[in-house]
């Protein structure tokens, strides 16, 4: 019988030949112990690198040495919402922010009496004109005044309706509807004063000055 032959590159061996040299010793990494040791060394190196990057602040979120204190909200034992601080500004439409402005707003709104008025005099740019008219004022819950007026000028009856509001220390009139082709809905600043049932209305924008008597 023939011995089986194993061919390797560059050499030919007979299996049954006992004249071979000593067997080669396996490398360190080819053994199980060597692989585990190399793996442990790699993990230790990666861990040390990550720790150094985290300490330097390159990765991760590092909390500040002196974090800002968390605000403490104090609750009233009665269960009611605490009142705002004395210097707090409350911004409300139609009501200015500070206490003094709010008091001024309230005083101005309370000084005007709602009801029906009759036109006593009408001036345009200082010239008295023969105009008759009536005015109805209705005060809204927010303090604004709704007006509806009728004027008889040169045998023509004109009607106007809109709102009068106190804003930023002054009265503003806005006409929202009218059969007067010259009327518009742009708010204008007016002087509005009532004394002893007499209502004085003046506008520097239009040059109109009117005096009304409460009915």
PDB file of C-alpha atoms in Angstrom:
ATOM      1  CA  UNK A   1       0.000   0.000   0.000  1.00  0.00           C
ATOM      2  CA  UNK A   2       1.050   3.571  -0.641  1.00  0.00           C
ATOM      3  CA  UNK A   3       1.399   6.072   2.136  1.00  0.00           C
ATOM      4  CA  UNK A   4      -0.970   9.035   1.846  1.00  0.00           C
ATOM      5  CA  UNK A   5       0.791  12.195   0.804  1.00  0.00           C
ATOM      6  CA  UNK A   6      -0.032  15.762   2.023  1.00  0.00           C
ATOM      7  CA  UNK A   7       1.175  18.554  -0.237  1.00  0.00           C
ATOM      8  CA  UNK A   8       2.166  21.939   1.254  1.00  0.00           C
ATOM      9  CA  UNK A   9       3.508  24.847  -0.797  1.00  0.00           C
ATOM     10  CA  UNK A  10       7.220  24.387  -1.458  1.00  0.00           C
ATOM     11  CA  UNK A  11       7.532  21.043   0.265  1.00  0.00           C
ATOM     12  CA  UNK A  12       6.405  17.394   0.126  1.00  0.00           C
ATOM     13  CA  UNK A  13       6.043  15.225   3.200  1.00  0.00           C
ATOM     14  CA  UNK A  14       5.533  11.507   3.630  1.00  0.00           C
ATOM     15  CA  UNK A  15       3.076  10.832   6.418  1.00  0.00           C
ATOM     16  CA  UNK A  16       4.856   7.809   7.609  1.00  0.00           C
ATOM     17  CA  UNK A  17       8.258   9.478   7.614  1.00  0.00           C
ATOM     18  CA  UNK A  18       9.567   9.802  11.193  1.00  0.00           C
ATOM     19  CA  UNK A  19      12.500  11.936  10.150  1.00  0.00           C
ATOM     20  CA  UNK A  20      10.484  15.236  10.486  1.00  0.00           C
ATOM     21  CA  UNK A  21      11.835  17.987  12.707  1.00  0.00           C
ATOM     22  CA  UNK A  22      10.209  19.040  15.964  1.00  0.00           C
ATOM     23  CA  UNK A  23       6.596  20.437  15.793  1.00  0.00           C
ATOM     24  CA  UNK A  24       6.234  24.280  15.685  1.00  0.00           C
ATOM     25  CA  UNK A  25       5.131  25.933  18.966  1.00  0.00           C
ATOM     26  CA  UNK A  26       1.714  27.743  18.579  1.00  0.00           C
ATOM     27  CA  UNK A  27       1.794  31.579  18.895  1.00  0.00           C
ATOM     28  CA  UNK A  28       0.655  33.324  22.067  1.00  0.00           C
ATOM     29  CA  UNK A  29      -2.499  34.855  20.471  1.00  0.00           C
ATOM     30  CA  UNK A  30      -3.652  31.502  19.124  1.00  0.00           C
ATOM     31  CA  UNK A  31      -4.251  30.123  22.612  1.00  0.00           C
ATOM     32  CA  UNK A  32      -7.445  30.757  24.624  1.00  0.00           C
ATOM     33  CA  UNK A  33      -5.540  32.343  27.503  1.00  0.00           C
ATOM     34  CA  UNK A  34      -3.727  34.689  25.174  1.00  0.00           C
ATOM     35  CA  UNK A  35      -6.964  35.844  23.492  1.00  0.00           C
ATOM     36  CA  UNK A  36      -8.619  36.599  26.829  1.00  0.00           C
ATOM     37  CA  UNK A  37      -5.585  38.535  28.034  1.00  0.00           C
ATOM     38  CA  UNK A  38      -5.496  40.633  24.845  1.00  0.00           C
ATOM     39  CA  UNK A  39      -9.217  41.350  25.083  1.00  0.00           C
ATOM     40  CA  UNK A  40      -8.918  42.467  28.711  1.00  0.00           C
ATOM     41  CA  UNK A  41      -6.034  44.776  27.800  1.00  0.00           C
ATOM     42  CA  UNK A  42      -8.074  46.369  24.982  1.00  0.00           C
ATOM     43  CA  UNK A  43     -11.092  46.976  27.257  1.00  0.00           C
ATOM     44  CA  UNK A  44      -8.861  48.561  29.908  1.00  0.00           C
ATOM     45  CA  UNK A  45      -7.305  50.901  27.311  1.00  0.00           C
ATOM     46  CA  UNK A  46     -10.719  52.007  25.951  1.00  0.00           C
ATOM     47  CA  UNK A  47     -12.041  52.593  29.495  1.00  0.00           C
ATOM     48  CA  UNK A  48      -9.040  54.752  30.354  1.00  0.00           C
ATOM     49  CA  UNK A  49      -9.506  56.790  27.145  1.00  0.00           C
ATOM     50  CA  UNK A  50     -13.235  57.390  27.777  1.00  0.00           C
ATOM     51  CA  UNK A  51     -12.540  58.425  31.375  1.00  0.00           C
ATOM     52  CA  UNK A  52      -9.918  60.930  30.257  1.00  0.00           C
ATOM     53  CA  UNK A  53     -12.231  62.447  27.606  1.00  0.00           C
ATOM     54  CA  UNK A  54     -15.106  62.725  30.095  1.00  0.00           C
ATOM     55  CA  UNK A  55     -12.880  64.380  32.702  1.00  0.00           C
ATOM     56  CA  UNK A  56     -11.679  66.883  30.107  1.00  0.00           C
ATOM     57  CA  UNK A  57     -15.272  67.706  29.192  1.00  0.00           C
ATOM     58  CA  UNK A  58     -14.913  66.491  25.603  1.00  0.00           C
ATOM     59  CA  UNK A  59     -17.757  64.023  25.963  1.00  0.00           C
ATOM     60  CA  UNK A  60     -20.685  63.798  28.334  1.00  0.00           C
ATOM     61  CA  UNK A  61     -22.301  66.569  30.415  1.00  0.00           C
ATOM     62  CA  UNK A  62     -20.331  67.789  33.353  1.00  0.00           C
ATOM     63  CA  UNK A  63     -22.349  69.491  36.064  1.00  0.00           C
ATOM     64  CA  UNK A  64     -21.062  72.900  37.207  1.00  0.00           C
ATOM     65  CA  UNK A  65     -19.216  73.075  40.505  1.00  0.00           C
ATOM     66  CA  UNK A  66     -21.790  75.531  41.916  1.00  0.00           C
ATOM     67  CA  UNK A  67     -25.161  74.813  40.320  1.00  0.00           C
ATOM     68  CA  UNK A  68     -27.811  77.519  40.529  1.00  0.00           C
ATOM     69  CA  UNK A  69     -30.243  76.941  43.378  1.00  0.00           C
ATOM     70  CA  UNK A  70     -33.716  75.771  42.479  1.00  0.00           C
ATOM     71  CA  UNK A  71     -36.365  78.438  43.172  1.00  0.00           C
ATOM     72  CA  UNK A  72     -38.594  77.605  46.079  1.00  0.00           C
ATOM     73  CA  UNK A  73     -42.285  78.307  45.609  1.00  0.00           C
ATOM     74  CA  UNK A  74     -44.032  79.111  48.855  1.00  0.00           C
ATOM     75  CA  UNK A  75     -47.689  78.188  49.047  1.00  0.00           C
ATOM     76  CA  UNK A  76     -50.173  79.946  51.239  1.00  0.00           C
ATOM     77  CA  UNK A  77     -51.632  77.627  53.849  1.00  0.00           C
ATOM     78  CA  UNK A  78     -55.072  79.026  53.062  1.00  0.00           C
ATOM     79  CA  UNK A  79     -54.914  77.633  49.533  1.00  0.00           C
ATOM     80  CA  UNK A  80     -55.329  81.076  47.944  1.00  0.00           C
ATOM     81  CA  UNK A  81     -53.061  82.406  45.221  1.00  0.00           C
ATOM     82  CA  UNK A  82     -50.531  84.848  46.731  1.00  0.00           C
ATOM     83  CA  UNK A  83     -50.982  88.472  45.723  1.00  0.00           C
ATOM     84  CA  UNK A  84     -48.396  89.927  43.307  1.00  0.00           C
ATOM     85  CA  UNK A  85     -45.518  91.971  44.664  1.00  0.00           C
ATOM     86  CA  UNK A  86     -46.212  95.692  45.152  1.00  0.00           C
ATOM     87  CA  UNK A  87     -43.982  96.631  42.200  1.00  0.00           C
ATOM     88  CA  UNK A  88     -45.498  94.055  39.840  1.00  0.00           C
ATOM     89  CA  UNK A  89     -46.805  95.426  36.551  1.00  0.00           C
ATOM     90  CA  UNK A  90     -50.102  94.073  35.299  1.00  0.00           C
ATOM     91  CA  UNK A  91     -50.500  94.681  31.570  1.00  0.00           C
ATOM     92  CA  UNK A  92     -54.171  94.714  30.675  1.00  0.00           C
ATOM     93  CA  UNK A  93     -55.733  96.041  27.499  1.00  0.00           C
ATOM     94  CA  UNK A  94     -57.192  99.423  28.294  1.00  0.00           C
ATOM     95  CA  UNK A  95     -55.696  99.502  31.765  1.00  0.00           C
ATOM     96  CA  UNK A  96     -52.106 100.804  32.064  1.00  0.00           C
ATOM     97  CA  UNK A  97     -49.624  98.784  34.058  1.00  0.00           C
ATOM     98  CA  UNK A  98     -48.642 100.670  37.224  1.00  0.00           C
ATOM     99  CA  UNK A  99     -50.932 101.309  40.164  1.00  0.00           C
ATOM    100  CA  UNK A 100     -50.938 105.091  39.644  1.00  0.00           C
ATOM    101  CA  UNK A 101     -51.869 104.704  35.971  1.00  0.00           C
ATOM    102  CA  UNK A 102     -54.589 102.246  36.847  1.00  0.00           C
ATOM    103  CA  UNK A 103     -55.986 104.698  39.380  1.00  0.00           C
ATOM    104  CA  UNK A 104     -55.858 107.431  36.735  1.00  0.00           C
ATOM    105  CA  UNK A 105     -57.661 105.179  34.276  1.00  0.00           C
ATOM    106  CA  UNK A 106     -60.378 104.395  36.804  1.00  0.00           C
ATOM    107  CA  UNK A 107     -60.819 108.053  37.681  1.00  0.00           C
ATOM    108  CA  UNK A 108     -61.157 109.009  34.004  1.00  0.00           C
ATOM    109  CA  UNK A 109     -63.657 106.241  33.267  1.00  0.00           C
ATOM    110  CA  UNK A 110     -65.757 107.015  36.336  1.00  0.00           C
ATOM    111  CA  UNK A 111     -65.865 110.729  35.473  1.00  0.00           C
ATOM    112  CA  UNK A 112     -68.003 110.112  32.353  1.00  0.00           C
ATOM    113  CA  UNK A 113     -71.685 109.441  32.933  1.00  0.00           C
ATOM    114  CA  UNK A 114     -73.463 107.231  30.413  1.00  0.00           C
ATOM    115  CA  UNK A 115     -76.836 108.297  29.076  1.00  0.00           C
ATOM    116  CA  UNK A 116     -78.359 110.611  26.482  1.00  0.00           C
ATOM    117  CA  UNK A 117     -76.959 114.050  25.647  1.00  0.00           C
ATOM    118  CA  UNK A 118     -78.184 116.932  23.524  1.00  0.00           C
ATOM    119  CA  UNK A 119     -75.805 119.038  21.410  1.00  0.00           C
ATOM    120  CA  UNK A 120     -75.429 122.579  22.757  1.00  0.00           C
ATOM    121  CA  UNK A 121     -72.733 123.982  20.454  1.00  0.00           C
ATOM    122  CA  UNK A 122     -70.614 122.836  17.518  1.00  0.00           C
ATOM    123  CA  UNK A 123     -67.414 124.487  16.301  1.00  0.00           C
ATOM    124  CA  UNK A 124     -65.162 123.621  13.370  1.00  0.00           C
ATOM    125  CA  UNK A 125     -61.713 125.212  13.449  1.00  0.00           C
ATOM    126  CA  UNK A 126     -63.038 127.871  15.825  1.00  0.00           C
ATOM    127  CA  UNK A 127     -66.102 128.721  13.718  1.00  0.00           C
ATOM    128  CA  UNK A 128     -69.551 128.131  15.235  1.00  0.00           C
ATOM    129  CA  UNK A 129     -71.866 126.173  12.914  1.00  0.00           C
ATOM    130  CA  UNK A 130     -75.657 125.693  13.176  1.00  0.00           C
ATOM    131  CA  UNK A 131     -75.668 121.966  13.962  1.00  0.00           C
ATOM    132  CA  UNK A 132     -78.220 120.013  15.996  1.00  0.00           C
ATOM    133  CA  UNK A 133     -77.629 116.552  17.379  1.00  0.00           C
ATOM    134  CA  UNK A 134     -78.142 113.897  20.017  1.00  0.00           C
ATOM    135  CA  UNK A 135     -75.639 111.537  21.628  1.00  0.00           C
ATOM    136  CA  UNK A 136     -76.095 108.227  23.463  1.00  0.00           C
ATOM    137  CA  UNK A 137     -73.288 106.827  25.618  1.00  0.00           C
ATOM    138  CA  UNK A 138     -73.276 103.272  26.988  1.00  0.00           C
ATOM    139  CA  UNK A 139     -70.534 102.166  29.374  1.00  0.00           C
ATOM    140  CA  UNK A 140     -69.193  98.641  28.824  1.00  0.00           C
ATOM    141  CA  UNK A 141     -68.082  96.309  31.663  1.00  0.00           C
ATOM    142  CA  UNK A 142     -64.427  96.966  30.799  1.00  0.00           C
ATOM    143  CA  UNK A 143     -64.917 100.749  31.112  1.00  0.00           C
ATOM    144  CA  UNK A 144     -65.012 101.513  27.378  1.00  0.00           C
ATOM    145  CA  UNK A 145     -67.800 103.770  26.108  1.00  0.00           C
ATOM    146  CA  UNK A 146     -69.983 102.862  23.163  1.00  0.00           C
ATOM    147  CA  UNK A 147     -71.418 105.912  21.411  1.00  0.00           C
ATOM    148  CA  UNK A 148     -74.156 106.539  18.875  1.00  0.00           C
ATOM    149  CA  UNK A 149     -74.722 110.096  17.657  1.00  0.00           C
ATOM    150  CA  UNK A 150     -76.890 111.857  15.106  1.00  0.00           C
ATOM    151  CA  UNK A 151     -76.002 115.255  13.639  1.00  0.00           C
ATOM    152  CA  UNK A 152     -78.183 117.457  11.459  1.00  0.00           C
ATOM    153  CA  UNK A 153     -75.851 119.526   9.232  1.00  0.00           C
ATOM    154  CA  UNK A 154     -77.001 121.600   6.233  1.00  0.00           C
ATOM    155  CA  UNK A 155     -80.345 119.795   6.104  1.00  0.00           C
ATOM    156  CA  UNK A 156     -78.610 116.403   6.037  1.00  0.00           C
ATOM    157  CA  UNK A 157     -78.783 113.859   8.841  1.00  0.00           C
ATOM    158  CA  UNK A 158     -75.547 111.992   9.621  1.00  0.00           C
ATOM    159  CA  UNK A 159     -75.179 109.160  12.110  1.00  0.00           C
ATOM    160  CA  UNK A 160     -72.017 107.862  13.757  1.00  0.00           C
ATOM    161  CA  UNK A 161     -71.350 104.895  16.019  1.00  0.00           C
ATOM    162  CA  UNK A 162     -68.191 103.498  17.578  1.00  0.00           C
ATOM    163  CA  UNK A 163     -66.130 103.305  20.743  1.00  0.00           C
ATOM    164  CA  UNK A 164     -64.395 105.736  23.081  1.00  0.00           C
ATOM    165  CA  UNK A 165     -61.549 104.193  25.086  1.00  0.00           C
ATOM    166  CA  UNK A 166     -59.083 105.520  27.651  1.00  0.00           C
ATOM    167  CA  UNK A 167     -55.583 104.400  26.664  1.00  0.00           C
ATOM    168  CA  UNK A 168     -52.156 105.479  27.953  1.00  0.00           C
ATOM    169  CA  UNK A 169     -53.452 108.558  29.726  1.00  0.00           C
ATOM    170  CA  UNK A 170     -55.737 109.829  26.927  1.00  0.00           C
ATOM    171  CA  UNK A 171     -59.159 109.242  25.413  1.00  0.00           C
ATOM    172  CA  UNK A 172     -59.324 107.698  21.942  1.00  0.00           C
ATOM    173  CA  UNK A 173     -62.375 107.769  19.679  1.00  0.00           C
ATOM    174  CA  UNK A 174     -62.858 105.213  16.917  1.00  0.00           C
ATOM    175  CA  UNK A 175     -65.782 105.455  14.496  1.00  0.00           C
ATOM    176  CA  UNK A 176     -66.868 101.978  13.427  1.00  0.00           C
ATOM    177  CA  UNK A 177     -69.882 102.912  11.298  1.00  0.00           C
ATOM    178  CA  UNK A 178     -71.361 106.024   9.658  1.00  0.00           C
ATOM    179  CA  UNK A 179     -73.228 107.296   6.607  1.00  0.00           C
ATOM    180  CA  UNK A 180     -70.760 110.196   6.413  1.00  0.00           C
ATOM    181  CA  UNK A 181     -68.445 109.539   3.416  1.00  0.00           C
ATOM    182  CA  UNK A 182     -65.647 111.481   5.101  1.00  0.00           C
ATOM    183  CA  UNK A 183     -65.661 109.311   8.260  1.00  0.00           C
ATOM    184  CA  UNK A 184     -63.029 106.613   8.802  1.00  0.00           C
ATOM    185  CA  UNK A 185     -62.239 104.030  11.478  1.00  0.00           C
ATOM    186  CA  UNK A 186     -58.811 105.372  12.431  1.00  0.00           C
ATOM    187  CA  UNK A 187     -58.689 106.068  16.206  1.00  0.00           C
ATOM    188  CA  UNK A 188     -58.073 109.713  17.092  1.00  0.00           C
ATOM    189  CA  UNK A 189     -57.087 111.313  20.400  1.00  0.00           C
ATOM    190  CA  UNK A 190     -59.798 113.511  21.915  1.00  0.00           C
ATOM    191  CA  UNK A 191     -60.221 115.650  25.014  1.00  0.00           C
ATOM    192  CA  UNK A 192     -63.246 114.381  26.897  1.00  0.00           C
ATOM    193  CA  UNK A 193     -64.337 116.166  30.086  1.00  0.00           C
ATOM    194  CA  UNK A 194     -67.636 116.141  31.927  1.00  0.00           C
ATOM    195  CA  UNK A 195     -68.559 118.697  34.571  1.00  0.00           C
ATOM    196  CA  UNK A 196     -71.980 119.131  36.131  1.00  0.00           C
ATOM    197  CA  UNK A 197     -73.743 117.236  33.361  1.00  0.00           C
ATOM    198  CA  UNK A 198     -71.955 119.095  30.565  1.00  0.00           C
ATOM    199  CA  UNK A 199     -69.762 117.011  28.283  1.00  0.00           C
ATOM    200  CA  UNK A 200     -66.985 118.773  26.350  1.00  0.00           C
ATOM    201  CA  UNK A 201     -65.443 116.962  23.377  1.00  0.00           C
ATOM    202  CA  UNK A 202     -62.544 118.377  21.385  1.00  0.00           C
ATOM    203  CA  UNK A 203     -60.233 116.923  18.731  1.00  0.00           C
ATOM    204  CA  UNK A 204     -57.063 118.611  17.544  1.00  0.00           C
ATOM    205  CA  UNK A 205     -56.972 116.164  14.628  1.00  0.00           C
ATOM    206  CA  UNK A 206     -60.318 117.143  13.110  1.00  0.00           C
ATOM    207  CA  UNK A 207     -60.608 120.664  14.544  1.00  0.00           C
ATOM    208  CA  UNK A 208     -64.072 119.868  15.945  1.00  0.00           C
ATOM    209  CA  UNK A 209     -65.188 121.116  19.340  1.00  0.00           C
ATOM    210  CA  UNK A 210     -68.590 120.122  20.757  1.00  0.00           C
ATOM    211  CA  UNK A 211     -70.488 120.760  23.939  1.00  0.00           C
ATOM    212  CA  UNK A 212     -73.220 118.332  25.052  1.00  0.00           C
ATOM    213  CA  UNK A 213     -75.817 118.668  27.840  1.00  0.00           C
ATOM    214  CA  UNK A 214     -76.995 115.523  29.657  1.00  0.00           C
ATOM    215  CA  UNK A 215     -80.731 114.929  29.366  1.00  0.00           C
TER     216      UNK A 215
END
